[in-house]
């Protein structure tokens, strides 16, 4: 692959070039009113000048034609050589300049090259709960809330810790049913009638099941059977560790089956929602690494991977929500924290993300943070991991590069982009204006989608 180092074009020389181009067209029209034949020399200075001598003109005032370099009598600009030689193959968009004029205008050219382009996409957003890790603690039996062991929100709980004690007459009678069924089963067990035996065993099984549905654990049921006396209180334990984020009930309240008492969020993984501008979407892909900082830990860089890009745009802000899945084992990130993020996007030709760190890796199609070395199944969702290449990644540093031109090359006129291409095999530098289709801008480069070939030279 060839790479051409580009010298940034100075603004002044760009303006000069533009003026030259305008002047060039004007001059062409003036010099060849019809048919492309040079008219007889007119005007004192032109007539006096020998045929080989160059004529000097002003880029702003093409009517000024003087035999020697100097300043324009109208505006004082330095004159440039007016090369109106009668070349044959100039198209309507073509512009020929003498080598002197090219040098004078300080015109820089660059080759159209293929390379991977990088672009930093800055975004801001907020830490949020991982919605798949939020569980609601509900009562499984009607009764009265005797004791709430977590008094306020924000308290961390561990898996298996007691949360609620409920006084429940319903549960009390269900426990009695089981104890009676067990007594009956034992009595019938001594009789020889099989049919009675089967029926009593079924009753024990169904009453046990009822207690399980009321939220009693197997251990609690065994304890009840061993004790032999019912207890009208039942304790609810935390099904998962996390932070109590909502407390919806008060001690002493009467509740029905299915009433919500607490909401617990497991913060070992969190979500970060970022706002991306419409124009930045081209740079963002599933699974992409995004680094970010939060105010609470200045100077500390955290990472997450793009798990979801909202398919619809927020009408008001013209932004799209981008969700990161972030590991938070140490609990540093708290929901609501403001996040300032940067996605360092490297894009290839097919719009794929270049990430050399993922070479040979496999990723879950649903959980980009789950990365493995082979076809394992995702611990989060059980899906088979896929090779990252199948998920739109390129892992070679220079794989599948895009066609680019220097960002200073195109003249952008609202809807259209025009590039001056240096035509090859011409004795004198000749430039052709061409309308091209550009992709996104990436720093010093514009991605070219259509209109240019690799190796062409642009101004
Ligand atoms: Zn002038
Ligand atoms: Zn998964």
mmCIF file of N, CA, C and O in Angstrom, residues 298-361:
data_model
loop_
_atom_site.group_PDB
_atom_site.id
_atom_site.type_symbol
_atom_site.label_atom_id
_atom_site.label_comp_id
_atom_site.label_asym_id
_atom_site.label_seq_id
_atom_site.Cartn_x
_atom_site.Cartn_y
_atom_site.Cartn_z
ATOM 1 N N UNK A 298 -11.527 11.004 39.218
ATOM 2 C CA UNK A 298 -10.819 11.724 38.156
ATOM 3 C C UNK A 298 -9.537 10.995 37.769
ATOM 4 O O UNK A 298 -8.842 10.449 38.624
ATOM 5 N N UNK A 299 -9.255 10.980 36.487
ATOM 6 C CA UNK A 299 -8.022 10.366 36.006
ATOM 7 C C UNK A 299 -8.114 8.868 35.841
ATOM 8 O O UNK A 299 -7.195 8.240 35.336
ATOM 9 N N UNK A 300 -9.203 8.279 36.276
ATOM 10 C CA UNK A 300 -9.348 6.833 36.165
ATOM 11 C C UNK A 300 -10.141 6.501 34.900
ATOM 12 O O UNK A 300 -11.246 6.983 34.720
ATOM 13 N N UNK A 301 -9.559 5.694 34.028
ATOM 14 C CA UNK A 301 -10.235 5.358 32.779
ATOM 15 C C UNK A 301 -10.922 4.006 32.917
ATOM 16 O O UNK A 301 -10.298 3.022 33.299
ATOM 17 N N UNK A 302 -12.205 3.988 32.624
ATOM 18 C CA UNK A 302 -12.986 2.754 32.690
ATOM 19 C C UNK A 302 -13.381 2.358 31.270
ATOM 20 O O UNK A 302 -13.327 3.181 30.356
ATOM 21 N N UNK A 303 -13.749 1.106 31.120
ATOM 22 C CA UNK A 303 -14.102 0.621 29.784
ATOM 23 C C UNK A 303 -15.431 -0.119 29.783
ATOM 24 O O UNK A 303 -15.809 -0.729 30.775
ATOM 25 N N UNK A 304 -16.112 -0.052 28.651
ATOM 26 C CA UNK A 304 -17.312 -0.849 28.456
ATOM 27 C C UNK A 304 -17.428 -1.169 26.980
ATOM 28 O O UNK A 304 -16.699 -0.595 26.165
ATOM 29 N N UNK A 305 -18.332 -2.085 26.645
ATOM 30 C CA UNK A 305 -18.521 -2.408 25.231
ATOM 31 C C UNK A 305 -19.943 -2.084 24.801
ATOM 32 O O UNK A 305 -20.882 -2.260 25.571
ATOM 33 N N UNK A 306 -20.073 -1.619 23.564
ATOM 34 C CA UNK A 306 -21.384 -1.254 23.038
ATOM 35 C C UNK A 306 -22.242 -2.518 22.943
ATOM 36 O O UNK A 306 -21.892 -3.456 22.235
ATOM 37 N N UNK A 307 -23.345 -2.538 23.701
ATOM 38 C CA UNK A 307 -24.215 -3.709 23.701
ATOM 39 C C UNK A 307 -25.465 -3.466 22.870
ATOM 40 O O UNK A 307 -26.069 -4.397 22.360
ATOM 41 N N UNK A 308 -25.849 -2.196 22.744
ATOM 42 C CA UNK A 308 -27.098 -1.908 22.043
ATOM 43 C C UNK A 308 -27.077 -0.474 21.536
ATOM 44 O O UNK A 308 -26.656 0.433 22.250
ATOM 45 N N UNK A 309 -27.509 -0.302 20.299
ATOM 46 C CA UNK A 309 -27.657 1.043 19.735
ATOM 47 C C UNK A 309 -29.128 1.197 19.399
ATOM 48 O O UNK A 309 -29.677 0.424 18.614
ATOM 49 N N UNK A 310 -29.763 2.156 20.040
ATOM 50 C CA UNK A 310 -31.200 2.344 19.862
ATOM 51 C C UNK A 310 -31.520 2.551 18.384
ATOM 52 O O UNK A 310 -30.901 3.380 17.730
ATOM 53 N N UNK A 311 -32.483 1.790 17.847
ATOM 54 C CA UNK A 311 -32.781 1.946 16.417
ATOM 55 C C UNK A 311 -33.504 3.248 16.082
ATOM 56 O O UNK A 311 -33.628 3.592 14.917
ATOM 57 N N UNK A 312 -33.983 3.986 17.090
ATOM 58 C CA UNK A 312 -34.682 5.230 16.757
ATOM 59 C C UNK A 312 -33.985 6.430 17.382
ATOM 60 O O UNK A 312 -33.296 6.327 18.389
ATOM 61 N N UNK A 313 -34.220 7.568 16.733
ATOM 62 C CA UNK A 313 -33.550 8.813 17.089
ATOM 63 C C UNK A 313 -34.461 9.621 18.008
ATOM 64 O O UNK A 313 -35.663 9.641 17.816
ATOM 65 N N UNK A 314 -33.874 10.286 19.001
ATOM 66 C CA UNK A 314 -34.648 11.204 19.831
ATOM 67 C C UNK A 314 -34.916 12.466 19.014
ATOM 68 O O UNK A 314 -33.995 13.175 18.630
ATOM 69 N N UNK A 315 -36.203 12.713 18.727
ATOM 70 C CA UNK A 315 -36.581 13.832 17.862
ATOM 71 C C UNK A 315 -36.082 15.172 18.371
ATOM 72 O O UNK A 315 -35.716 16.045 17.605
ATOM 73 N N UNK A 316 -36.091 15.328 19.673
ATOM 74 C CA UNK A 316 -35.790 16.627 20.266
ATOM 75 C C UNK A 316 -34.286 16.904 20.251
ATOM 76 O O UNK A 316 -33.846 17.973 19.869
ATOM 77 N N UNK A 317 -33.496 15.914 20.653
ATOM 78 C CA UNK A 317 -32.062 16.153 20.794
ATOM 79 C C UNK A 317 -31.267 15.711 19.572
ATOM 80 O O UNK A 317 -30.081 15.984 19.480
ATOM 81 N N UNK A 318 -31.912 15.015 18.637
ATOM 82 C CA UNK A 318 -31.240 14.458 17.460
ATOM 83 C C UNK A 318 -30.108 13.521 17.871
ATOM 84 O O UNK A 318 -29.051 13.482 17.246
ATOM 85 N N UNK A 319 -30.301 12.821 18.970
ATOM 86 C CA UNK A 319 -29.277 11.872 19.404
ATOM 87 C C UNK A 319 -29.883 10.477 19.513
ATOM 88 O O UNK A 319 -31.096 10.308 19.525
ATOM 89 N N UNK A 320 -28.992 9.514 19.598
ATOM 90 C CA UNK A 320 -29.383 8.115 19.702
ATOM 91 C C UNK A 320 -28.771 7.558 20.983
ATOM 92 O O UNK A 320 -27.634 7.874 21.315
ATOM 93 N N UNK A 321 -29.539 6.751 21.696
ATOM 94 C CA UNK A 321 -29.022 6.134 22.918
ATOM 95 C C UNK A 321 -28.133 4.945 22.562
ATOM 96 O O UNK A 321 -28.538 4.068 21.800
ATOM 97 N N UNK A 322 -26.950 4.956 23.129
ATOM 98 C CA UNK A 322 -26.017 3.845 22.954
ATOM 99 C C UNK A 322 -25.783 3.249 24.338
ATOM 100 O O UNK A 322 -25.474 3.973 25.275
ATOM 101 N N UNK A 323 -25.971 1.937 24.452
ATOM 102 C CA UNK A 323 -25.832 1.313 25.777
ATOM 103 C C UNK A 323 -24.543 0.512 25.865
ATOM 104 O O UNK A 323 -24.235 -0.282 24.980
ATOM 105 N N UNK A 324 -23.806 0.749 26.940
ATOM 106 C CA UNK A 324 -22.617 -0.054 27.204
ATOM 107 C C UNK A 324 -22.924 -1.033 28.320
ATOM 108 O O UNK A 324 -23.642 -0.694 29.256
ATOM 109 N N UNK A 325 -22.377 -2.234 28.234
ATOM 110 C CA UNK A 325 -22.387 -3.156 29.371
ATOM 111 C C UNK A 325 -21.040 -3.014 30.062
ATOM 112 O O UNK A 325 -20.004 -3.127 29.418
ATOM 113 N N UNK A 326 -21.070 -2.759 31.362
ATOM 114 C CA UNK A 326 -19.825 -2.477 32.072
ATOM 115 C C UNK A 326 -19.703 -3.382 33.292
ATOM 116 O O UNK A 326 -20.641 -3.502 34.084
ATOM 117 N N UNK A 327 -18.545 -4.020 33.433
ATOM 118 C CA UNK A 327 -18.252 -4.824 34.624
ATOM 119 C C UNK A 327 -18.071 -3.870 35.798
ATOM 120 O O UNK A 327 -17.403 -2.850 35.679
ATOM 121 N N UNK A 328 -18.665 -4.200 36.930
ATOM 122 C CA UNK A 328 -18.599 -3.292 38.081
ATOM 123 C C UNK A 328 -18.425 -4.091 39.364
ATOM 124 O O UNK A 328 -19.087 -3.827 40.370
ATOM 125 N N UNK A 329 -17.535 -5.102 39.306
ATOM 126 C CA UNK A 329 -17.342 -5.982 40.458
ATOM 127 C C UNK A 329 -16.965 -5.199 41.709
ATOM 128 O O UNK A 329 -17.401 -5.507 42.810
ATOM 129 N N UNK A 330 -16.135 -4.159 41.522
ATOM 130 C CA UNK A 330 -15.687 -3.382 42.679
ATOM 131 C C UNK A 330 -16.716 -2.339 43.110
ATOM 132 O O UNK A 330 -16.492 -1.612 44.070
ATOM 133 N N UNK A 331 -17.835 -2.255 42.393
ATOM 134 C CA UNK A 331 -18.909 -1.363 42.810
ATOM 135 C C UNK A 331 -18.598 0.119 42.697
ATOM 136 O O UNK A 331 -19.253 0.953 43.317
ATOM 137 N N UNK A 332 -17.588 0.476 41.892
ATOM 138 C CA UNK A 332 -17.213 1.884 41.748
ATOM 139 C C UNK A 332 -18.337 2.707 41.139
ATOM 140 O O UNK A 332 -18.570 3.847 41.520
ATOM 141 N N UNK A 333 -19.025 2.107 40.170
ATOM 142 C CA UNK A 333 -20.027 2.870 39.430
ATOM 143 C C UNK A 333 -21.377 2.779 40.118
ATOM 144 O O UNK A 333 -21.838 1.694 40.474
ATOM 145 N N UNK A 334 -21.980 3.944 40.295
ATOM 146 C CA UNK A 334 -23.282 3.987 40.942
ATOM 147 C C UNK A 334 -24.291 4.573 39.959
ATOM 148 O O UNK A 334 -23.990 5.539 39.260
ATOM 149 N N UNK A 335 -25.481 3.973 39.918
ATOM 150 C CA UNK A 335 -26.497 4.484 38.993
ATOM 151 C C UNK A 335 -26.722 5.980 39.196
ATOM 152 O O UNK A 335 -26.766 6.455 40.331
ATOM 153 N N UNK A 336 -26.807 6.715 38.089
ATOM 154 C CA UNK A 336 -27.021 8.153 38.150
ATOM 155 C C UNK A 336 -25.751 8.954 37.927
ATOM 156 O O UNK A 336 -25.812 10.143 37.636
ATOM 157 N N UNK A 337 -24.581 8.317 38.067
ATOM 158 C CA UNK A 337 -23.321 9.043 37.845
ATOM 159 C C UNK A 337 -23.229 9.517 36.402
ATOM 160 O O UNK A 337 -23.599 8.792 35.483
ATOM 161 N N UNK A 338 -22.696 10.730 36.220
ATOM 162 C CA UNK A 338 -22.484 11.238 34.871
ATOM 163 C C UNK A 338 -21.209 10.648 34.289
ATOM 164 O O UNK A 338 -20.221 10.483 34.994
ATOM 165 N N UNK A 339 -21.276 10.364 33.001
ATOM 166 C CA UNK A 339 -20.174 9.691 32.319
ATOM 167 C C UNK A 339 -19.750 10.527 31.124
ATOM 168 O O UNK A 339 -20.578 11.083 30.416
ATOM 169 N N UNK A 340 -18.442 10.639 30.943
ATOM 170 C CA UNK A 340 -17.922 11.303 29.763
ATOM 171 C C UNK A 340 -17.085 10.268 29.015
ATOM 172 O O UNK A 340 -16.129 9.730 29.563
ATOM 173 N N UNK A 341 -17.487 9.969 27.778
ATOM 174 C CA UNK A 341 -16.915 8.808 27.090
ATOM 175 C C UNK A 341 -16.319 9.177 25.737
ATOM 176 O O UNK A 341 -16.669 10.191 25.140
ATOM 177 N N UNK A 342 -15.396 8.342 25.281
ATOM 178 C CA UNK A 342 -14.831 8.483 23.933
ATOM 179 C C UNK A 342 -14.752 7.098 23.302
ATOM 180 O O UNK A 342 -14.197 6.175 23.891
ATOM 181 N N UNK A 343 -15.349 6.976 22.120
ATOM 182 C CA UNK A 343 -15.182 5.742 21.349
ATOM 183 C C UNK A 343 -14.096 6.015 20.323
ATOM 184 O O UNK A 343 -14.227 6.903 19.498
ATOM 185 N N UNK A 344 -12.991 5.283 20.428
ATOM 186 C CA UNK A 344 -11.926 5.431 19.436
ATOM 187 C C UNK A 344 -12.245 4.488 18.298
ATOM 188 O O UNK A 344 -11.944 3.308 18.361
ATOM 189 N N UNK A 345 -12.881 5.044 17.272
ATOM 190 C CA UNK A 345 -13.366 4.182 16.203
ATOM 191 C C UNK A 345 -12.336 4.066 15.100
ATOM 192 O O UNK A 345 -11.789 5.061 14.640
ATOM 193 N N UNK A 346 -12.049 2.849 14.696
ATOM 194 C CA UNK A 346 -11.231 2.626 13.498
ATOM 195 C C UNK A 346 -12.085 1.816 12.550
ATOM 196 O O UNK A 346 -12.553 0.744 12.882
ATOM 197 N N UNK A 347 -12.297 2.403 11.383
ATOM 198 C CA UNK A 347 -13.260 1.824 10.467
ATOM 199 C C UNK A 347 -12.561 1.249 9.248
ATOM 200 O O UNK A 347 -11.576 1.779 8.778
ATOM 201 N N UNK A 348 -13.106 0.167 8.736
ATOM 202 C CA UNK A 348 -12.554 -0.411 7.512
ATOM 203 C C UNK A 348 -13.560 -0.230 6.387
ATOM 204 O O UNK A 348 -14.612 0.354 6.571
ATOM 205 N N UNK A 349 -13.224 -0.755 5.210
ATOM 206 C CA UNK A 349 -14.012 -0.502 4.011
ATOM 207 C C UNK A 349 -15.459 -0.936 4.141
ATOM 208 O O UNK A 349 -16.379 -0.233 3.774
ATOM 209 N N UNK A 350 -15.680 -2.122 4.677
ATOM 210 C CA UNK A 350 -17.044 -2.637 4.747
ATOM 211 C C UNK A 350 -17.783 -2.080 5.955
ATOM 212 O O UNK A 350 -18.805 -2.597 6.360
ATOM 213 N N UNK A 351 -17.261 -1.011 6.548
ATOM 214 C CA UNK A 351 -17.907 -0.422 7.707
ATOM 215 C C UNK A 351 -17.703 -1.262 8.945
ATOM 216 O O UNK A 351 -18.480 -1.201 9.882
ATOM 217 N N UNK A 352 -16.656 -2.070 8.957
ATOM 218 C CA UNK A 352 -16.406 -2.908 10.123
ATOM 219 C C UNK A 352 -15.457 -2.206 11.086
ATOM 220 O O UNK A 352 -14.699 -1.330 10.694
ATOM 221 N N UNK A 353 -15.509 -2.637 12.342
ATOM 222 C CA UNK A 353 -14.663 -2.038 13.358
ATOM 223 C C UNK A 353 -13.333 -2.784 13.402
ATOM 224 O O UNK A 353 -13.313 -4.009 13.418
ATOM 225 N N UNK A 354 -12.247 -2.018 13.406
ATOM 226 C CA UNK A 354 -10.934 -2.642 13.519
ATOM 227 C C UNK A 354 -10.543 -2.663 14.993
ATOM 228 O O UNK A 354 -10.528 -1.631 15.652
ATOM 229 N N UNK A 355 -10.294 -3.839 15.536
ATOM 230 C CA UNK A 355 -9.868 -3.960 16.930
ATOM 231 C C UNK A 355 -8.868 -5.107 17.020
ATOM 232 O O UNK A 355 -9.234 -6.278 17.059
ATOM 233 N N UNK A 356 -7.585 -4.732 17.041
ATOM 234 C CA UNK A 356 -6.538 -5.756 17.011
ATOM 235 C C UNK A 356 -6.486 -6.547 18.315
ATOM 236 O O UNK A 356 -5.974 -7.655 18.345
ATOM 237 N N UNK A 357 -7.046 -5.989 19.400
ATOM 238 C CA UNK A 357 -7.036 -6.711 20.678
ATOM 239 C C UNK A 357 -7.927 -7.939 20.655
ATOM 240 O O UNK A 357 -7.848 -8.790 21.531
ATOM 241 N N UNK A 358 -8.822 -8.000 19.666
ATOM 242 C CA UNK A 358 -9.783 -9.103 19.638
ATOM 243 C C UNK A 358 -9.336 -10.246 18.730
ATOM 244 O O UNK A 358 -10.113 -11.157 18.461
ATOM 245 N N UNK A 359 -8.081 -10.207 18.276
ATOM 246 C CA UNK A 359 -7.606 -11.254 17.362
ATOM 247 C C UNK A 359 -7.801 -12.630 17.985
ATOM 248 O O UNK A 359 -7.391 -12.881 19.120
ATOM 249 N N UNK A 360 -8.470 -13.518 17.252
ATOM 250 C CA UNK A 360 -8.666 -14.891 17.711
ATOM 251 C C UNK A 360 -9.700 -15.057 18.808
ATOM 252 O O UNK A 360 -9.825 -16.128 19.393
ATOM 253 N N UNK A 361 -10.454 -13.990 19.108
ATOM 254 C CA UNK A 361 -11.407 -14.073 20.222
ATOM 255 C C UNK A 361 -12.823 -14.387 19.741
ATOM 256 O O UNK A 361 -13.165 -14.205 18.573
#
